[in-house]
Coordinates of N, CA and C in Angstrom, one line a residue:
X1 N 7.6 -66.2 -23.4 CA 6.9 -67.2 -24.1 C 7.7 -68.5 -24.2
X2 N 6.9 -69.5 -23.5 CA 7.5 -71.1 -24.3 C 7.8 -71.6 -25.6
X3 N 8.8 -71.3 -26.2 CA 9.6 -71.9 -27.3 C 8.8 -73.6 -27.7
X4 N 9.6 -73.7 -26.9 CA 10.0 -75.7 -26.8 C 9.5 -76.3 -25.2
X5 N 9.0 -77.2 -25.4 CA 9.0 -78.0 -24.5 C 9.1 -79.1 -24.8
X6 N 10.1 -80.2 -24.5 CA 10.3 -81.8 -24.1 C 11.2 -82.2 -22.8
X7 N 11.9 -83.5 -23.2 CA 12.1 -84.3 -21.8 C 13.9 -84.3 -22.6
X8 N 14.7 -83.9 -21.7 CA 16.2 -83.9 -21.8 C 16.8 -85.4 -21.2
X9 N 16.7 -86.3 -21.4 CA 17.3 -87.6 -20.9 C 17.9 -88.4 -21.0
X10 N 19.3 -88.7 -20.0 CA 20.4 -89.8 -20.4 C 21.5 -88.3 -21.3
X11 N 21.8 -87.9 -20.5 CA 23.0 -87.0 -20.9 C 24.0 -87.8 -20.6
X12 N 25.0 -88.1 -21.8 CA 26.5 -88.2 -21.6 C 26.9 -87.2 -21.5
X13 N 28.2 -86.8 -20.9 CA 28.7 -85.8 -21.0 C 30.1 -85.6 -20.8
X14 N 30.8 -85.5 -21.4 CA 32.4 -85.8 -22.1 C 33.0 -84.5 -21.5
X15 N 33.6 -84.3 -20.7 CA 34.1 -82.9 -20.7 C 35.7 -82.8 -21.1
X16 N 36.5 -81.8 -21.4 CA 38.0 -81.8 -22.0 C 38.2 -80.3 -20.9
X17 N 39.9 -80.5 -20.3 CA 40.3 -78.9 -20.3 C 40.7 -78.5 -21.6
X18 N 40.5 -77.3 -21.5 CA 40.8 -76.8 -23.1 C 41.8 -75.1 -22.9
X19 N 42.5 -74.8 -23.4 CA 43.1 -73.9 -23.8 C 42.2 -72.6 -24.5
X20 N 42.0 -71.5 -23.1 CA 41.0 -70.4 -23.2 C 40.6 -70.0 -24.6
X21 N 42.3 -69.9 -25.2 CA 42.9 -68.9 -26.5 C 41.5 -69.4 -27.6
X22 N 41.7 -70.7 -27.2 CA 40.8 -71.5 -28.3 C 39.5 -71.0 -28.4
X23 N 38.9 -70.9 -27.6 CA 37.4 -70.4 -27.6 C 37.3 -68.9 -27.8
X24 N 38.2 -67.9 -27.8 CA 37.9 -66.6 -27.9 C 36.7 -66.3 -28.5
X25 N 37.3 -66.6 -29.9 CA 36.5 -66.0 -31.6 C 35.1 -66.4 -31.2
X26 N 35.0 -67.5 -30.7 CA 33.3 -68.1 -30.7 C 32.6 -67.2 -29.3
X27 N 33.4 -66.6 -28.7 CA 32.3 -65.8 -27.9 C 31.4 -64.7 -28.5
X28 N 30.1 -64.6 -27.9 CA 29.2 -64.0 -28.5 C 29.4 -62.4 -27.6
X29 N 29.7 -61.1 -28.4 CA 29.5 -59.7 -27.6 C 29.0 -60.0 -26.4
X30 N 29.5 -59.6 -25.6 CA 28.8 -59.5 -24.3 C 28.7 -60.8 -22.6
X31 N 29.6 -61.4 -24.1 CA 29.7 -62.7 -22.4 C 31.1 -63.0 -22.4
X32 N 31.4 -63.3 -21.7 CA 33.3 -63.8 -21.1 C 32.6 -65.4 -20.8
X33 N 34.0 -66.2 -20.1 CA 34.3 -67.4 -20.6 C 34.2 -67.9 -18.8
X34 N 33.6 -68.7 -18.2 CA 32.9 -69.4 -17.0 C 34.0 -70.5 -16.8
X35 N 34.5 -70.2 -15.3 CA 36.1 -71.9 -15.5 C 35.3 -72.0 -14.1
X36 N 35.8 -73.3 -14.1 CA 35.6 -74.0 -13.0 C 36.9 -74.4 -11.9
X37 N 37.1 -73.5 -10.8 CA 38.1 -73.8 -10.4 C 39.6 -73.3 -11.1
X38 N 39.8 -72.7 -11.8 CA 40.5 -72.3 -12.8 C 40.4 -73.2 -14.1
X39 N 40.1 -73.7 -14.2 CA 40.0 -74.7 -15.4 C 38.8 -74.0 -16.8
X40 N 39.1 -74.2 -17.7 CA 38.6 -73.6 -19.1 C 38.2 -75.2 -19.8
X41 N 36.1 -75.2 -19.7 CA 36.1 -77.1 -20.0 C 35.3 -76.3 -21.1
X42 N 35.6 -77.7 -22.0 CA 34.1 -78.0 -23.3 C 34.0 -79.2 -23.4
X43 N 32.9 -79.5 -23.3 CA 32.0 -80.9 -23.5 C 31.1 -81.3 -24.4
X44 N 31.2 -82.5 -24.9 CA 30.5 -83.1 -25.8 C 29.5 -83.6 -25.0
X45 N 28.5 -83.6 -25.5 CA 27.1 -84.1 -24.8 C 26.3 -84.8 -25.6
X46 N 25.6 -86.0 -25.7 CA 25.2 -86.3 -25.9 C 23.7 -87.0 -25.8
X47 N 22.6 -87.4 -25.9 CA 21.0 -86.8 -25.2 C 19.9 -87.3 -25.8
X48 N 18.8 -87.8 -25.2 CA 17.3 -87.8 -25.7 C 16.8 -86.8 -25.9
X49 N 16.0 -86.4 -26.9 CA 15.0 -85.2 -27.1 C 14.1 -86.1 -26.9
X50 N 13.3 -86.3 -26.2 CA 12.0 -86.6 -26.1 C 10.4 -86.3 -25.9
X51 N 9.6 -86.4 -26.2 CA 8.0 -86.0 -25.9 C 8.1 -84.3 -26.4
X52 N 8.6 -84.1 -27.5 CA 9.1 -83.0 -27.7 C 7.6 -81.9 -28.4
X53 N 7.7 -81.1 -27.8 CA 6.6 -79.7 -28.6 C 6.9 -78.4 -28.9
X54 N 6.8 -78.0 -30.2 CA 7.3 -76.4 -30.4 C 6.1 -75.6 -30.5
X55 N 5.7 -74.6 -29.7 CA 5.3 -73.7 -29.4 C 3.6 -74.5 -29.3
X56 N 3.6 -75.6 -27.9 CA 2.6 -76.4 -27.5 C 2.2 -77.7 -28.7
X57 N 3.0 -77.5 -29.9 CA 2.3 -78.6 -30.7 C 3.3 -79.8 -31.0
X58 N 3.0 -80.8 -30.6 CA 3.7 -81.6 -31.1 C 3.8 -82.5 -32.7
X59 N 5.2 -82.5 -33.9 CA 5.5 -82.3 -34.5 C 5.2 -83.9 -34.9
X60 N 4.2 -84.3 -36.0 CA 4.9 -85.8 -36.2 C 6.3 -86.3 -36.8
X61 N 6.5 -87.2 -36.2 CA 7.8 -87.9 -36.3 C 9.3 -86.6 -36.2
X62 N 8.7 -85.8 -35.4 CA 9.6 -85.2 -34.4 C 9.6 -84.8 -33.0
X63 N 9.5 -86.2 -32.8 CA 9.4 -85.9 -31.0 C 9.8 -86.3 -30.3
X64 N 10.8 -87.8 -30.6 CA 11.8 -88.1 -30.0 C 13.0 -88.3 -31.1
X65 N 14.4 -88.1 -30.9 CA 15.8 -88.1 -31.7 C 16.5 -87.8 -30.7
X66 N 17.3 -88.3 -31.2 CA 18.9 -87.7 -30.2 C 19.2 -86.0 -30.8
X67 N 20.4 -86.3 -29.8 CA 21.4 -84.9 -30.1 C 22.8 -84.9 -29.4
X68 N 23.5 -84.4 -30.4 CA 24.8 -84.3 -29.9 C 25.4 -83.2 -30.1
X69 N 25.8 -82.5 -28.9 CA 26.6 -81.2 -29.3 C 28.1 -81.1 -28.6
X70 N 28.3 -80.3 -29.4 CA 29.7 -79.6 -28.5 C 29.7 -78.2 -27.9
X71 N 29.9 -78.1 -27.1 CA 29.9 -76.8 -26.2 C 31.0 -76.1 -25.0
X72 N 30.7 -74.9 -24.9 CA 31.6 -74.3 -23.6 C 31.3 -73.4 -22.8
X73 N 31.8 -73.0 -21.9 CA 30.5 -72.2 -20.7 C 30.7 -70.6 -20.3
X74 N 29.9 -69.9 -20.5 CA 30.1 -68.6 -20.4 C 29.1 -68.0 -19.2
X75 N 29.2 -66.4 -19.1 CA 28.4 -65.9 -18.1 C 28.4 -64.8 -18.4
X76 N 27.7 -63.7 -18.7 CA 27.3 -62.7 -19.2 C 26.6 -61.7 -17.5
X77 N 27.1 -60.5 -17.1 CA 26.2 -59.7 -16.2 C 25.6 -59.3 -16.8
X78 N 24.4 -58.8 -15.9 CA 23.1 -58.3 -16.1 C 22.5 -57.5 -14.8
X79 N 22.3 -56.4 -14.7 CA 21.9 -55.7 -13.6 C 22.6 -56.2 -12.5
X80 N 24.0 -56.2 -12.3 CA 24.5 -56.5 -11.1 C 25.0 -58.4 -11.0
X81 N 24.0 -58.9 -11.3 CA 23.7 -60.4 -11.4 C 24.2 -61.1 -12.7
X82 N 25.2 -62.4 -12.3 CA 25.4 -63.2 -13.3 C 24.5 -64.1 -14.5
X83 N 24.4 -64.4 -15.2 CA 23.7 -65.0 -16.4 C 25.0 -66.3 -16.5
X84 N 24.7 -67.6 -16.2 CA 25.5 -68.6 -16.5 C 25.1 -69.6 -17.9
X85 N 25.5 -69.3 -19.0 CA 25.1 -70.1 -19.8 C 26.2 -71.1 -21.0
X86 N 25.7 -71.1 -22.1 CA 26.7 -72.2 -22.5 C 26.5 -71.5 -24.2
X87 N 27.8 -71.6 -24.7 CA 27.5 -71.5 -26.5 C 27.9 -72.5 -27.2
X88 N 27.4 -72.8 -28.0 CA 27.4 -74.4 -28.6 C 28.5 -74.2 -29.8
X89 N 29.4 -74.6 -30.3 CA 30.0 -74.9 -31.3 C 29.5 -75.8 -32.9
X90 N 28.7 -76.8 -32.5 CA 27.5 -77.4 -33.5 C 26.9 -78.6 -32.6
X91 N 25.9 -78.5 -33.2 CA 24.4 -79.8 -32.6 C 24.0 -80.5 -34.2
X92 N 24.4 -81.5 -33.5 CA 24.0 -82.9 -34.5 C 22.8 -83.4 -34.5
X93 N 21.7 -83.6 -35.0 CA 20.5 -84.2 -35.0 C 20.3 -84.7 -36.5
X94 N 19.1 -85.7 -35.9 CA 18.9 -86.6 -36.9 C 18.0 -86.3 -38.0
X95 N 17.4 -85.5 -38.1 CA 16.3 -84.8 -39.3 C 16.5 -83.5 -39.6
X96 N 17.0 -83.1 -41.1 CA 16.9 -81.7 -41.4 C 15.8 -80.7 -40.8
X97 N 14.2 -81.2 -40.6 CA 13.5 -80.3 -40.1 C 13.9 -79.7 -38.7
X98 N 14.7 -80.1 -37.9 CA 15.0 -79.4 -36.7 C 16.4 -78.7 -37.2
X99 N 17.4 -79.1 -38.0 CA 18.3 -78.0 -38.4 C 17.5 -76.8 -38.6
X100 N 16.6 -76.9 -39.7 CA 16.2 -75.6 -40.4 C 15.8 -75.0 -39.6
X101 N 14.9 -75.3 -38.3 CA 14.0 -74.3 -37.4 C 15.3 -73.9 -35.9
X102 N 16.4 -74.8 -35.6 CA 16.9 -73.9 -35.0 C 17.8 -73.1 -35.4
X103 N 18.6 -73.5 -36.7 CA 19.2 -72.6 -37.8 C 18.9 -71.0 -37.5
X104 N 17.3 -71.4 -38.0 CA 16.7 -70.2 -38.6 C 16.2 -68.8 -37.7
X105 N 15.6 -69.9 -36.5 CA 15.0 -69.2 -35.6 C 15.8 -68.7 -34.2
X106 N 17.1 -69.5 -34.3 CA 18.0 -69.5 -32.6 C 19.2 -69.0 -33.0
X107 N 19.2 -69.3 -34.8 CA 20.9 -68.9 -35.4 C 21.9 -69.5 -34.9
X108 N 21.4 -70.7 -34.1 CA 22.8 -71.8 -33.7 C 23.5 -72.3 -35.2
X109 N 24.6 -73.3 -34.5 CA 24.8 -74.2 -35.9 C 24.4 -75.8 -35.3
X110 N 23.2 -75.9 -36.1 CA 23.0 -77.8 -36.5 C 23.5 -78.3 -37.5
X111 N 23.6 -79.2 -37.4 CA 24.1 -80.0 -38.5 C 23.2 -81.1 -38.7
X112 N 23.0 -81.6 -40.2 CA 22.1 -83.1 -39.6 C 22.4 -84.3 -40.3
X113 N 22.4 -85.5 -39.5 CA 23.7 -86.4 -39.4 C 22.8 -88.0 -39.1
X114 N 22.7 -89.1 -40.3 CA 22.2 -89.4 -39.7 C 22.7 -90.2 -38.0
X115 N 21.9 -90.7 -37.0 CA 21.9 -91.1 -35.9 C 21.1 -92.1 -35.4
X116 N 21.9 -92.5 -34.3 CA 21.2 -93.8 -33.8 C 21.6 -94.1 -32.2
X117 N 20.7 -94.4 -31.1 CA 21.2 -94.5 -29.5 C 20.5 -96.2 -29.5
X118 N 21.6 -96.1 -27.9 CA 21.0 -97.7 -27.6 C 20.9 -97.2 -25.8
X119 N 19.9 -97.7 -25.4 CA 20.0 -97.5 -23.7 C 19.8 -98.8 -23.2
X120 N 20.2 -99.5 -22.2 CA 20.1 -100.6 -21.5 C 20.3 -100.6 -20.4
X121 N 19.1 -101.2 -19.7 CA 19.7 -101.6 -18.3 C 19.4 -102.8 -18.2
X122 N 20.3 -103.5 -17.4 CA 20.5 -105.1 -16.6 C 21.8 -105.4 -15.6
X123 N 21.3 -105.8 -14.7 CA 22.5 -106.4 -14.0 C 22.7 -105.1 -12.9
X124 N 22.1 -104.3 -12.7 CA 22.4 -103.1 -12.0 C 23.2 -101.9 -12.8
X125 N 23.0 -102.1 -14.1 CA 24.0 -101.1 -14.9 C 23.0 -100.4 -16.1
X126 N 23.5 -99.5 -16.4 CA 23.1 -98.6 -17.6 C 24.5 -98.7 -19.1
X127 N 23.8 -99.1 -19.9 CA 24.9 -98.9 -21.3 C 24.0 -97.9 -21.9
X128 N 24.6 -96.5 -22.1 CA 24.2 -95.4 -22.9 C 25.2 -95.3 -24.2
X129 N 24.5 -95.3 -25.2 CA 25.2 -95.3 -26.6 C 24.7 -94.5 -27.8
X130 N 25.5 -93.0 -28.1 CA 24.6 -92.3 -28.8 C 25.7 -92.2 -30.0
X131 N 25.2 -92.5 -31.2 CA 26.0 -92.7 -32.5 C 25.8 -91.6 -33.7
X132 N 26.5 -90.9 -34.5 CA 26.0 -90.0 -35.5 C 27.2 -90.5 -36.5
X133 N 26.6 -90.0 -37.8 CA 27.7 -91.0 -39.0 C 28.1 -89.2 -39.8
X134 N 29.7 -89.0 -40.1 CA 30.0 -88.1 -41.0 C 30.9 -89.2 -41.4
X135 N 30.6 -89.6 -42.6 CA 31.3 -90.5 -44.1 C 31.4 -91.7 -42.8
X136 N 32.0 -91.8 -41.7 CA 32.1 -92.8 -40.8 C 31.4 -92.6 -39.1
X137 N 31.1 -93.4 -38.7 CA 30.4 -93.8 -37.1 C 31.3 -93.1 -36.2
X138 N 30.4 -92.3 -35.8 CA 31.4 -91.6 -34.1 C 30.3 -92.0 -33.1
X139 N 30.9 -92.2 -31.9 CA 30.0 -92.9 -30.9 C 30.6 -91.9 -29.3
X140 N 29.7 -92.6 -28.5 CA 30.2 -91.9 -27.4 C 29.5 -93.0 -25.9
X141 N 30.0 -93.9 -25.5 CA 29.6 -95.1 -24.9 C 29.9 -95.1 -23.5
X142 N 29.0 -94.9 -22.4 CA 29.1 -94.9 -21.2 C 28.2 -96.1 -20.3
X143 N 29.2 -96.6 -19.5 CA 28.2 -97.5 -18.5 C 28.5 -97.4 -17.3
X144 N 27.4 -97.2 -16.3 CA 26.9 -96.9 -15.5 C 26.5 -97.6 -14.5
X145 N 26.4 -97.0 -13.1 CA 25.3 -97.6 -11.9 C 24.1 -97.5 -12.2
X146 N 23.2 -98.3 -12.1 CA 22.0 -98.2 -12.2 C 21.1 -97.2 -11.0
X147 N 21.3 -96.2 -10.6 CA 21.2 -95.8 -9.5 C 21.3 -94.1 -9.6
X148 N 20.3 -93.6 -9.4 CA 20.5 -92.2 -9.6 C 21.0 -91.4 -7.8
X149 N 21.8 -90.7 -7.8 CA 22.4 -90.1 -7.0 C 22.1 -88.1 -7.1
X150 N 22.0 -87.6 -6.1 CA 21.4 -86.3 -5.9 C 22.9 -85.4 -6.6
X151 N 22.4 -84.1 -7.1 CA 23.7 -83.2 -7.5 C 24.6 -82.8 -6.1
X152 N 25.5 -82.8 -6.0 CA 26.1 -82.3 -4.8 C 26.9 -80.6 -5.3
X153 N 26.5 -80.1 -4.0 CA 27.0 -78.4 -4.0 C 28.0 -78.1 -4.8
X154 N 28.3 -77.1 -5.2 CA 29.6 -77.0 -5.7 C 30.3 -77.9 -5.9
X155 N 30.2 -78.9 -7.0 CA 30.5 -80.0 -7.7 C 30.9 -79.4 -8.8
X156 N 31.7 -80.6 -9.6 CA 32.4 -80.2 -11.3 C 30.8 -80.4 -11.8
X157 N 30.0 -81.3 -11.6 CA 28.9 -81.9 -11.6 C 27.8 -80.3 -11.9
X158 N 27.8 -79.6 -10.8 CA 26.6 -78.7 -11.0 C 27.4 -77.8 -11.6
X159 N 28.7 -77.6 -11.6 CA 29.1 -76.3 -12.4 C 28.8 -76.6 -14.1
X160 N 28.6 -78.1 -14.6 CA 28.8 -78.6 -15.9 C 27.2 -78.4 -16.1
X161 N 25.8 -78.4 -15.6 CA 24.6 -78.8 -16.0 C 24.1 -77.5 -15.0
X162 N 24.2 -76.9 -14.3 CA 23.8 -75.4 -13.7 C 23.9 -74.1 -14.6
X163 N 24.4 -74.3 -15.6 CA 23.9 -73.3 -17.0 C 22.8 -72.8 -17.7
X164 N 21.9 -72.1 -17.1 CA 20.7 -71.9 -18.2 C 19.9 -71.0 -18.7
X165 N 21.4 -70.5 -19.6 CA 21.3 -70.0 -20.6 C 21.6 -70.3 -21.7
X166 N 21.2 -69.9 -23.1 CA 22.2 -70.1 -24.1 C 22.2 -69.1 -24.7
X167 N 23.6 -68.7 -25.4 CA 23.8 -67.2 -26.0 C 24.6 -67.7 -27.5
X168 N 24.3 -67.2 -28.4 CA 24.7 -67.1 -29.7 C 25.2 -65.6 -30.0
X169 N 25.9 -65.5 -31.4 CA 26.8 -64.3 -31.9 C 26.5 -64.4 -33.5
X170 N 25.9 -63.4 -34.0 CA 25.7 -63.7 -35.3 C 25.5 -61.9 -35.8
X171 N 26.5 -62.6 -36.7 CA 26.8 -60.5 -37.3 C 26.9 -59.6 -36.2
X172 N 27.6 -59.8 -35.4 CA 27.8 -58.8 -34.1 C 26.5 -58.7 -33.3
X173 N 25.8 -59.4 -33.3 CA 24.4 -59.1 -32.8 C 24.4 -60.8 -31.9
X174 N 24.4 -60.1 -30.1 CA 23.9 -61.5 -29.6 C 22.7 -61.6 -28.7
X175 N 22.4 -63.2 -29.1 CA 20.7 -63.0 -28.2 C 21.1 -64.3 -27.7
X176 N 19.8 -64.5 -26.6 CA 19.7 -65.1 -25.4 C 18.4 -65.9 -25.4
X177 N 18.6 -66.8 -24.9 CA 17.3 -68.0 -24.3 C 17.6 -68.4 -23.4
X178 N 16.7 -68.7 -22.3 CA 16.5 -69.2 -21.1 C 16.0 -70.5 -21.4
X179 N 16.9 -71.6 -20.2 CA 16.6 -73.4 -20.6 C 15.9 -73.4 -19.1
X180 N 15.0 -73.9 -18.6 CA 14.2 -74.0 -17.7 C 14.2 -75.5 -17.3
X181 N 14.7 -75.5 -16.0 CA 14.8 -77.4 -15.1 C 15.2 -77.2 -14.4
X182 N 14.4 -78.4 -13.5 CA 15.2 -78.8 -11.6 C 16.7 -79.4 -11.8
X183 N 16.9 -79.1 -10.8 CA 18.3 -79.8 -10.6 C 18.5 -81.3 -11.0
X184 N 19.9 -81.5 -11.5 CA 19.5 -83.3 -12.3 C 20.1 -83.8 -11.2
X185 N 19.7 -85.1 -11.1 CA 20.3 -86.0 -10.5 C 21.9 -87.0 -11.6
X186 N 22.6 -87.9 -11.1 CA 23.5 -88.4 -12.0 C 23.8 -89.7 -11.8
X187 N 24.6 -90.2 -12.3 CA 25.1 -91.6 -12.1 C 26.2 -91.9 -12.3
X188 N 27.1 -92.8 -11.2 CA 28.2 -93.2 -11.3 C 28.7 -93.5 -12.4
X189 N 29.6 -93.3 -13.2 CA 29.9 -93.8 -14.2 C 31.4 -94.9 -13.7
X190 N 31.3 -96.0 -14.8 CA 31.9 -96.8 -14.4 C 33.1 -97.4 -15.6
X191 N 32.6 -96.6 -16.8 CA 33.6 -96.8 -17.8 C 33.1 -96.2 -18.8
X192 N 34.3 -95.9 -19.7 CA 33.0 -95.6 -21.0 C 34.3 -95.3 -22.5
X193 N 33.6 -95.1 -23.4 CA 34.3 -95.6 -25.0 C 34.1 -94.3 -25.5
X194 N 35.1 -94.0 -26.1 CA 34.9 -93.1 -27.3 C 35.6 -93.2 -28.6
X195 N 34.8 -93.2 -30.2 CA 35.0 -92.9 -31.1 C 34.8 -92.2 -31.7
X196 N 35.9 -90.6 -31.6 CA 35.4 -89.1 -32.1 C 36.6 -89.0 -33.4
X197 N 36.2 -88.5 -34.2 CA 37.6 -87.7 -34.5 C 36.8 -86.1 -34.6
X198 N 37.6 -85.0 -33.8 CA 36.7 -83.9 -33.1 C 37.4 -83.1 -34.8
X199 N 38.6 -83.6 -35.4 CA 38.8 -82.2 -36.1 C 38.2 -83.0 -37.7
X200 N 37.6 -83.6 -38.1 CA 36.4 -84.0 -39.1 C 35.2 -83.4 -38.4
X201 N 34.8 -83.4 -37.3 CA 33.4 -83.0 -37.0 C 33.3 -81.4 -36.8
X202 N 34.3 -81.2 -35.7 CA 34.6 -79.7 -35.6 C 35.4 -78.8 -35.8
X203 N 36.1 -79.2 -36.5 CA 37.4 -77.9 -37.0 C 38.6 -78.1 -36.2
X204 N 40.0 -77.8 -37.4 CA 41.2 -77.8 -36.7 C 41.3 -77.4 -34.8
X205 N 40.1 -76.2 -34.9 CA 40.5 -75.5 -33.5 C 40.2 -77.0 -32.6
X206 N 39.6 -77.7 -32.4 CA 39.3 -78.9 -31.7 C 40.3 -80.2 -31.8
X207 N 41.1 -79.5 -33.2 CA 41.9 -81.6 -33.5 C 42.7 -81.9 -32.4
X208 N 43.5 -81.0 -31.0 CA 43.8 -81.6 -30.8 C 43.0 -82.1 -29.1
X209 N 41.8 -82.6 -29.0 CA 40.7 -83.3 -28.3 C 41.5 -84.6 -28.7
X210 N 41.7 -84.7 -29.8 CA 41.7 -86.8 -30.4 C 42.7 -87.1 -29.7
X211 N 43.8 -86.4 -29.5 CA 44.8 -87.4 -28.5 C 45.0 -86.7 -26.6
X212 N 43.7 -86.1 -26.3 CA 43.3 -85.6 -25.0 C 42.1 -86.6 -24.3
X213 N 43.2 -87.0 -23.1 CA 41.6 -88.0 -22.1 C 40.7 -86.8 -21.8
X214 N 39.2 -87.2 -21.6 CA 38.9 -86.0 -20.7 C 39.1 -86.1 -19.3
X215 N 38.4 -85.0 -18.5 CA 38.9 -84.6 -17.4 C 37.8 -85.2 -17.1
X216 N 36.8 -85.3 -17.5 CA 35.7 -86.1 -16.6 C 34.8 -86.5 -17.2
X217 N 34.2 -87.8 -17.1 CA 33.0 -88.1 -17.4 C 31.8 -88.6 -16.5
X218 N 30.5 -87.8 -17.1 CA 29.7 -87.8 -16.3 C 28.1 -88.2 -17.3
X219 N 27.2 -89.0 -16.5 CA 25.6 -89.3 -17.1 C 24.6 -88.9 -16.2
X220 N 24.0 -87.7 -16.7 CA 22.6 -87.5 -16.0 C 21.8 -87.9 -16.4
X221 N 20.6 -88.0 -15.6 CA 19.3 -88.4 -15.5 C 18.4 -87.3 -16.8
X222 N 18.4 -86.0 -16.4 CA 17.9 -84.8 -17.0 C 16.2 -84.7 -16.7
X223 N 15.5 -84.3 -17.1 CA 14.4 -84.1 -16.7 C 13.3 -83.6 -18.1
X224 N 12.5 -82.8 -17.6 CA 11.4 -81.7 -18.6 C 12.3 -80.6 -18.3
X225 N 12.3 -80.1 -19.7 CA 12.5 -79.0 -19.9 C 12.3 -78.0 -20.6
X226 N 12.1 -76.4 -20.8 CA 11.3 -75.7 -21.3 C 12.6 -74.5 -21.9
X227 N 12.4 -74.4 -23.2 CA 13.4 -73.8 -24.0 C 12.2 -72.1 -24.1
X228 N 12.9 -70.9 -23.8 CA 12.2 -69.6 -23.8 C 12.3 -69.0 -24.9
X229 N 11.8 -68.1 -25.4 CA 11.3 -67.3 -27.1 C 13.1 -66.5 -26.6
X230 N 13.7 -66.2 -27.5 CA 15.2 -65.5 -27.7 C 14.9 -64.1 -27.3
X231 N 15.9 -63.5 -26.9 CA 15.8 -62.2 -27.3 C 16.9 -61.4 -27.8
X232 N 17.2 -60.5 -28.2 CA 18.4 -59.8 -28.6 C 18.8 -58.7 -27.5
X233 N 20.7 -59.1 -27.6 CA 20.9 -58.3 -26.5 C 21.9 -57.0 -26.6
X234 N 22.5 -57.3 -28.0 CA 23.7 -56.3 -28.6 C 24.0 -56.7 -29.9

């Protein structure tokens, strides 16, 4: 069954190497930890929710808002075959009513914060700017080629946005949803800003992100996409 359906658009995407140790506790029963090349990433993401509908209806004055999460990438077998997905650490959004229903219903952690994006283009460039306020402004500021470019094979690129799954851990019990989308396309990035402090938003285990460059930054295009009913798996 279709959960959700909207339009994922204008992903920033911040990635950090990180130290495995750190992510343990947050793994959900049943999945291990997804590196890339030997590398252990988590990324701040940033994003349009757009033309958004839960379960075919669309919600007033919830159908477009940003979001901002933090995450890291896992993979769980299943009959022989990998499951590549992601577990979130917390999602920022702009209206309590979407905390309470993914809270409630997905057992993620949202948080809600108010928020604000800016998108521009001119000059052959893109300024993407997605903002959320705890007591002070954290931002996350990328500019860009104006120009979308195809995913290439075995990229940092498709290993970062080729995840689709998400798995949660809650009272020893973890369940699963399937994220449904074509392949993104991306965009040169050409510079970009950050104003985080990661251990005010996300806990000691993250403080030390504030004095770490990332390992890469990246902006997709993203597409429609279709969020699947959960299920429970242990």
């Amino acid at each position: 069954m279709n959960f959700l359906k909207a339009e994922w658009r204008k992903l920033a995407i911040i990635n950090y190497e990180i130290d495995p140790e750190v992510l343990v506790k947050y793994l959900p029963q049943g999945t291990e930890l997804d590196f890339y090349r030997g590398k252990c990433y988590v990324s701040l993401v940033g994003f349009m929710f757009l033309n958004t509908k839960l379960l075919g209806l669309a919600i007033p004055f919830h159908r477009n808002f940003e979001e901002v999460n933090l995450r890291f990438y896992v993979k769980r077998k299943e009959n022989g075959l990998w499951k590549r997905g992601v577990v979130f650490i917390k999602e920022i959004v702009p209206k309590p009513a979407l905390s309470f229903v993914a809270n409630t219903i997905y057992k993620e952690n949202y948080h809600t914060m108010p928020m604000k994006n800016l998108i521009h283009e001119r000059d052959g460039e893109l300024l993407i700017t997605y903002s959320w306020k705890e007591k002070s402004w954290h931002s996350v500021q990328i500019t860009a080629e104006n120009r979308k470019q195809p995913m290439e094979t075995d990229s940092e690129f498709e290993f970062i946005t080729e995840h689709y799954f998400g798995f949660t851990g809650k009272d020893n019990k973890t369940s699963e949803y399937e994220v449904c989308h074509p392949k993104w396309d991306c965009y040169r990035v050409k510079d970009y800003q950050l104003k985080i402090d990661f251990n005010r938003i996300y806990g000691q285990d993250f403080k030390g992100l504030n004095t770490r460059d990332p390992i890469s930054v990246m902006l997709a295009e993203g597409s429609e996409i279709i969020v699947k009913a959960k299920k429970y798996l242990v």
